[in-house]
């Protein structure tokens, strides 16, 4: 059984109502506040026998020490730890492949350590991690050859190879699925490109037809404009001829009038 130490007194020392942070805030508000006055307050309040988390250094007057430590797993000799997922991924080959896909990774981790490590003192299963004694984290053949009876080591090796093969198969299936997906996407894009090419060809034909019609209309307009200009010229010429005839008519009428006035 691992005993976990309570760090609450250390937390109170730092963040409590009259803790280090409160004294720092108080001293920083004073015009005469300095490192020396701050340390003096800390020593006065916390350098006492009942405060085991605070200590005054042997040298220097502007430093102080806060003694804090981790909970008792490391102190109890379990420096190596792995999350359930990590431990299972690394060491599940030590048990039958029937257990590899267990959804409960904690149960799988317990199955692994109890199958390989007969001595319960060499490991501890926590809430989220597996803790191992020093030297147990990197599990190798030399460490477990004696723990695996008979030909179990060969079986372990075969399981390792089988697991590698399964991984390769999974990757291969994944790659094949990606290839199929990409091929399908390529076919779809090719069909889209063909449809766009057909639409583009039809569009170009329509544009060419409209262009030809526009040119024909433009030619007709130019021809009609030329005809209109010719007609305007003819009209102008006819007006000139009309004016000449009118002037001649008036002159002839004047001659006739004058002749009528002459005595016979």
CSV table of C-alpha atoms in Angstrom, one decimal:
chain,number,residue,atom,x,y,z
A,1,UNK,CA,0.0,0.0,0.0
A,2,UNK,CA,1.5,3.4,-1.1
A,3,UNK,CA,0.8,6.3,1.3
A,4,UNK,CA,0.2,9.6,-0.5
A,5,UNK,CA,1.5,12.7,1.4
A,6,UNK,CA,-0.8,15.7,1.8
A,7,UNK,CA,0.8,18.9,0.4
A,8,UNK,CA,-2.0,21.2,1.7
A,9,UNK,CA,0.3,22.8,4.4
A,10,UNK,CA,2.8,23.6,1.7
A,11,UNK,CA,0.1,25.2,-0.4
A,12,UNK,CA,-1.1,27.2,2.6
A,13,UNK,CA,2.5,28.4,3.2
A,14,UNK,CA,2.6,29.8,-0.4
A,15,UNK,CA,-1.0,30.9,-1.0
A,16,UNK,CA,-2.6,31.1,2.4
A,17,UNK,CA,-4.2,34.3,3.9
A,18,UNK,CA,-0.9,35.1,5.7
A,19,UNK,CA,1.3,33.1,3.3
A,20,UNK,CA,4.3,34.0,1.2
A,21,UNK,CA,2.3,35.6,-1.7
A,22,UNK,CA,0.3,37.7,0.8
A,23,UNK,CA,3.4,39.0,2.5
A,24,UNK,CA,4.9,39.8,-0.9
A,25,UNK,CA,1.9,41.8,-1.9
A,26,UNK,CA,2.0,43.6,1.4
A,27,UNK,CA,5.7,44.5,1.1
A,28,UNK,CA,5.4,45.6,-2.5
A,29,UNK,CA,2.9,48.2,-1.4
A,30,UNK,CA,5.3,49.9,1.0
A,31,UNK,CA,7.5,52.7,-0.2
A,32,UNK,CA,10.4,51.3,1.8
A,33,UNK,CA,9.8,47.7,0.8
A,34,UNK,CA,12.8,45.7,-0.5
A,35,UNK,CA,14.1,42.2,-1.0
A,36,UNK,CA,15.7,42.4,2.5
A,37,UNK,CA,12.5,43.6,4.2
A,38,UNK,CA,10.5,40.9,2.5
A,39,UNK,CA,12.9,38.1,3.5
A,40,UNK,CA,12.9,39.4,7.0
A,41,UNK,CA,9.1,39.1,7.2
A,42,UNK,CA,9.3,35.6,5.8
A,43,UNK,CA,11.9,34.5,8.3
A,44,UNK,CA,10.0,36.1,11.2
A,45,UNK,CA,6.8,34.3,10.3
A,46,UNK,CA,7.9,31.0,9.0
A,47,UNK,CA,11.4,30.2,10.3
A,48,UNK,CA,10.0,28.4,13.2
A,49,UNK,CA,10.2,24.7,14.3
A,50,UNK,CA,6.5,24.0,13.6
A,51,UNK,CA,6.9,25.1,9.9
A,52,UNK,CA,8.6,22.2,8.2
A,53,UNK,CA,8.1,23.5,4.6
A,54,UNK,CA,10.0,26.7,5.0
A,55,UNK,CA,13.8,27.0,5.6
A,56,UNK,CA,16.3,29.9,5.7
A,57,UNK,CA,19.4,29.3,3.6
A,58,UNK,CA,22.8,29.1,5.3
A,59,UNK,CA,24.2,31.9,3.2
A,60,UNK,CA,22.6,35.1,1.8
A,61,UNK,CA,20.0,37.4,3.1
A,62,UNK,CA,17.8,37.7,0.0
A,63,UNK,CA,16.8,34.0,-0.5
A,64,UNK,CA,14.5,31.6,1.1
A,65,UNK,CA,13.7,27.9,0.6
A,66,UNK,CA,10.3,26.1,0.3
A,67,UNK,CA,10.5,22.4,0.9
A,68,UNK,CA,8.0,20.6,-1.3
A,69,UNK,CA,8.0,17.1,-2.6
A,70,UNK,CA,5.9,14.7,-4.8
A,71,UNK,CA,3.4,12.2,-3.3
A,72,UNK,CA,4.9,9.0,-2.1
A,73,UNK,CA,5.0,6.9,-5.3
A,74,UNK,CA,8.5,7.9,-6.2
A,75,UNK,CA,9.7,7.9,-2.6
A,76,UNK,CA,8.4,4.4,-2.3
A,77,UNK,CA,10.6,3.2,-5.1
A,78,UNK,CA,8.2,3.5,-8.1
A,79,UNK,CA,10.0,6.1,-10.3
A,80,UNK,CA,8.7,4.7,-13.6
A,81,UNK,CA,5.1,5.3,-14.6
A,82,UNK,CA,3.1,4.9,-17.8
A,83,UNK,CA,-0.5,5.8,-18.7
A,84,UNK,CA,-2.7,2.7,-19.2
A,85,UNK,CA,-2.9,3.3,-22.9
A,86,UNK,CA,0.9,3.6,-23.2
A,87,UNK,CA,1.6,0.6,-21.0
A,88,UNK,CA,-0.9,-1.6,-22.9
A,89,UNK,CA,0.4,-0.5,-26.3
A,90,UNK,CA,4.0,-1.3,-25.3
A,91,UNK,CA,3.5,-4.5,-23.3
A,92,UNK,CA,0.3,-6.2,-24.5
A,93,UNK,CA,2.4,-8.6,-26.6
A,94,UNK,CA,3.3,-10.3,-23.2
A,95,UNK,CA,-0.2,-11.8,-23.0
A,96,UNK,CA,-2.4,-13.7,-25.5
A,97,UNK,CA,-3.6,-11.8,-28.5
A,98,UNK,CA,-7.1,-12.6,-27.1
A,99,UNK,CA,-6.6,-9.8,-24.6
A,100,UNK,CA,-5.1,-7.2,-27.0
A,101,UNK,CA,-8.4,-5.5,-27.9
A,102,UNK,CA,-9.8,-5.3,-24.3
A,103,UNK,CA,-11.7,-2.0,-24.0
A,104,UNK,CA,-10.8,-1.8,-20.3
A,105,UNK,CA,-7.1,-0.8,-20.6
A,106,UNK,CA,-6.7,-0.9,-16.8
A,107,UNK,CA,-7.8,-4.5,-16.7
A,108,UNK,CA,-5.5,-5.3,-19.6
A,109,UNK,CA,-2.6,-3.6,-17.7
A,110,UNK,CA,-3.3,-5.7,-14.6
A,111,UNK,CA,-3.4,-8.8,-16.8
A,112,UNK,CA,0.0,-8.0,-18.2
A,113,UNK,CA,1.8,-7.2,-14.9
A,114,UNK,CA,0.3,-10.2,-13.1
A,115,UNK,CA,1.2,-12.5,-15.9
A,116,UNK,CA,4.9,-11.3,-16.1
A,117,UNK,CA,5.8,-10.0,-12.6
A,118,UNK,CA,5.0,-12.5,-10.0
A,119,UNK,CA,6.2,-10.2,-7.2
A,120,UNK,CA,3.5,-7.6,-6.5
A,121,UNK,CA,6.1,-5.3,-4.9
A,122,UNK,CA,7.6,-4.6,-8.3
A,123,UNK,CA,4.6,-2.7,-9.5
A,124,UNK,CA,1.6,-0.6,-8.4
A,125,UNK,CA,-1.6,0.0,-10.4
A,126,UNK,CA,-2.9,3.5,-9.8
A,127,UNK,CA,-6.0,5.4,-10.9
A,128,UNK,CA,-4.7,6.3,-14.4
A,129,UNK,CA,-1.1,4.9,-14.5
A,130,UNK,CA,1.0,1.8,-13.9
A,131,UNK,CA,3.9,2.4,-11.6
A,132,UNK,CA,7.0,0.2,-11.9
A,133,UNK,CA,9.9,-0.4,-9.6
A,134,UNK,CA,13.3,1.0,-10.8
A,135,UNK,CA,14.6,-1.1,-13.7
A,136,UNK,CA,11.2,-2.4,-14.7
A,137,UNK,CA,10.2,0.2,-17.3
A,138,UNK,CA,12.2,-1.1,-20.2
A,139,UNK,CA,11.1,-4.7,-20.3
A,140,UNK,CA,13.7,-6.9,-22.2
A,141,UNK,CA,14.3,-10.5,-22.8
A,142,UNK,CA,17.0,-10.8,-20.2
A,143,UNK,CA,14.6,-9.4,-17.5
A,144,UNK,CA,11.8,-11.8,-18.2
A,145,UNK,CA,13.3,-14.9,-19.6
A,146,UNK,CA,13.0,-16.5,-16.2
A,147,UNK,CA,9.5,-15.2,-15.6
A,148,UNK,CA,8.2,-16.8,-18.8
A,149,UNK,CA,8.0,-20.6,-18.4
A,150,UNK,CA,9.1,-23.2,-21.0
A,151,UNK,CA,8.9,-21.9,-24.5
A,152,UNK,CA,6.9,-18.8,-23.6
A,153,UNK,CA,9.6,-16.6,-24.7
A,154,UNK,CA,9.4,-18.0,-28.2
A,155,UNK,CA,5.6,-17.5,-28.0
A,156,UNK,CA,6.2,-13.9,-26.9
A,157,UNK,CA,8.5,-13.4,-29.9
A,158,UNK,CA,5.9,-14.9,-32.2
A,159,UNK,CA,3.3,-12.6,-30.7
A,160,UNK,CA,5.5,-9.7,-31.3
A,161,UNK,CA,6.0,-10.7,-34.9
A,162,UNK,CA,2.3,-11.4,-35.3
A,163,UNK,CA,1.5,-8.0,-33.9
A,164,UNK,CA,3.9,-6.4,-36.3
A,165,UNK,CA,2.2,-8.3,-39.2
A,166,UNK,CA,-1.2,-7.2,-38.0
A,167,UNK,CA,0.0,-3.6,-38.0
A,168,UNK,CA,1.4,-4.0,-41.5
A,169,UNK,CA,-2.0,-5.5,-42.6
A,170,UNK,CA,-3.9,-2.6,-41.0
A,171,UNK,CA,-1.6,-0.1,-42.7
A,172,UNK,CA,-2.0,-2.0,-46.0
A,173,UNK,CA,-5.8,-2.1,-45.7
A,174,UNK,CA,-5.7,1.6,-44.8
A,175,UNK,CA,-3.6,2.4,-47.8
A,176,UNK,CA,-5.7,0.3,-50.1
A,177,UNK,CA,-8.8,2.1,-48.9
A,178,UNK,CA,-7.1,5.4,-49.5
A,179,UNK,CA,-6.1,4.2,-53.0
A,180,UNK,CA,-9.7,3.1,-53.7
A,181,UNK,CA,-11.0,6.5,-52.4
A,182,UNK,CA,-8.5,8.4,-54.5
A,183,UNK,CA,-9.3,6.3,-57.6
A,184,UNK,CA,-13.0,7.0,-57.2
A,185,UNK,CA,-12.3,10.7,-56.7
A,186,UNK,CA,-10.1,10.7,-59.8
A,187,UNK,CA,-12.8,9.0,-61.8
A,188,UNK,CA,-15.4,11.5,-60.6
A,189,UNK,CA,-13.0,14.4,-61.4
A,190,UNK,CA,-12.4,12.9,-64.9
A,191,UNK,CA,-16.1,12.7,-65.6
A,192,UNK,CA,-16.5,16.3,-64.4
A,193,UNK,CA,-13.7,17.4,-66.7
A,194,UNK,CA,-15.3,15.6,-69.6
A,195,UNK,CA,-18.6,17.2,-68.9
A,196,UNK,CA,-17.0,20.6,-68.7
A,197,UNK,CA,-15.1,19.9,-71.9
A,198,UNK,CA,-18.4,19.0,-73.7
A,199,UNK,CA,-20.1,22.1,-72.3
A,200,UNK,CA,-17.1,24.2,-73.3
A,201,UNK,CA,-17.2,22.8,-76.8
A,202,UNK,CA,-21.0,23.5,-77.0
A,203,UNK,CA,-20.4,27.0,-75.6
A,204,UNK,CA,-17.7,27.7,-78.2
A,205,UNK,CA,-19.9,26.6,-81.0
A,206,UNK,CA,-22.7,28.8,-79.7
A,207,UNK,CA,-20.3,31.7,-79.4
A,208,UNK,CA,-19.1,31.1,-83.0
A,209,UNK,CA,-22.6,31.0,-84.3
A,210,UNK,CA,-23.5,34.2,-82.5
A,211,UNK,CA,-20.4,35.8,-83.8
A,212,UNK,CA,-21.2,34.9,-87.4
A,213,UNK,CA,-24.8,36.2,-87.0
A,214,UNK,CA,-23.4,39.4,-85.5
A,215,UNK,CA,-21.0,39.9,-88.4
A,216,UNK,CA,-23.9,39.2,-90.9
A,217,UNK,CA,-26.0,41.8,-89.1
A,218,UNK,CA,-23.2,44.2,-89.1
A,219,UNK,CA,-22.7,43.8,-92.8
A,220,UNK,CA,-26.4,44.3,-93.4
A,221,UNK,CA,-26.2,47.4,-91.3
A,222,UNK,CA,-23.3,48.7,-93.2
A,223,UNK,CA,-25.0,48.0,-96.5
A,224,UNK,CA,-28.2,49.7,-95.4
A,225,UNK,CA,-26.1,52.7,-94.1
A,226,UNK,CA,-24.4,52.9,-97.5
A,227,UNK,CA,-27.8,52.8,-99.3
A,228,UNK,CA,-29.2,55.4,-97.0
A,229,UNK,CA,-26.2,57.7,-97.7
A,230,UNK,CA,-26.7,57.2,-101.5
A,231,UNK,CA,-30.4,58.0,-101.1
A,232,UNK,CA,-29.5,61.2,-99.2
A,233,UNK,CA,-27.2,62.3,-101.9
A,234,UNK,CA,-29.8,61.6,-104.6
A,235,UNK,CA,-32.4,63.6,-102.5
A,236,UNK,CA,-30.0,66.5,-102.2
A,237,UNK,CA,-29.4,66.4,-106.0
A,238,UNK,CA,-33.1,66.3,-106.7
A,239,UNK,CA,-33.7,69.3,-104.4
A,240,UNK,CA,-31.0,71.2,-106.3
A,241,UNK,CA,-32.6,70.3,-109.7
A,242,UNK,CA,-36.0,71.3,-108.3
A,243,UNK,CA,-34.7,74.7,-107.2
A,244,UNK,CA,-33.1,75.3,-110.6
A,245,UNK,CA,-36.4,74.3,-112.4
A,246,UNK,CA,-38.4,76.6,-110.0
A,247,UNK,CA,-36.0,79.5,-110.7
A,248,UNK,CA,-36.3,78.9,-114.5
A,249,UNK,CA,-40.1,78.7,-114.3
A,250,UNK,CA,-40.2,82.0,-112.4
A,251,UNK,CA,-37.9,83.7,-114.9
A,252,UNK,CA,-40.0,82.4,-117.9
A,253,UNK,CA,-43.2,83.6,-116.2
A,254,UNK,CA,-41.6,87.1,-115.8
A,255,UNK,CA,-40.7,87.2,-119.5
A,256,UNK,CA,-44.2,86.2,-120.5
A,257,UNK,CA,-45.7,88.9,-118.3
A,258,UNK,CA,-43.5,91.5,-119.8
A,259,UNK,CA,-44.3,90.4,-123.4
A,260,UNK,CA,-48.0,90.7,-122.6
A,261,UNK,CA,-47.6,94.3,-121.6
A,262,UNK,CA,-45.9,95.3,-124.9
A,263,UNK,CA,-48.3,96.8,-127.5
A,264,UNK,CA,-48.9,94.8,-130.6
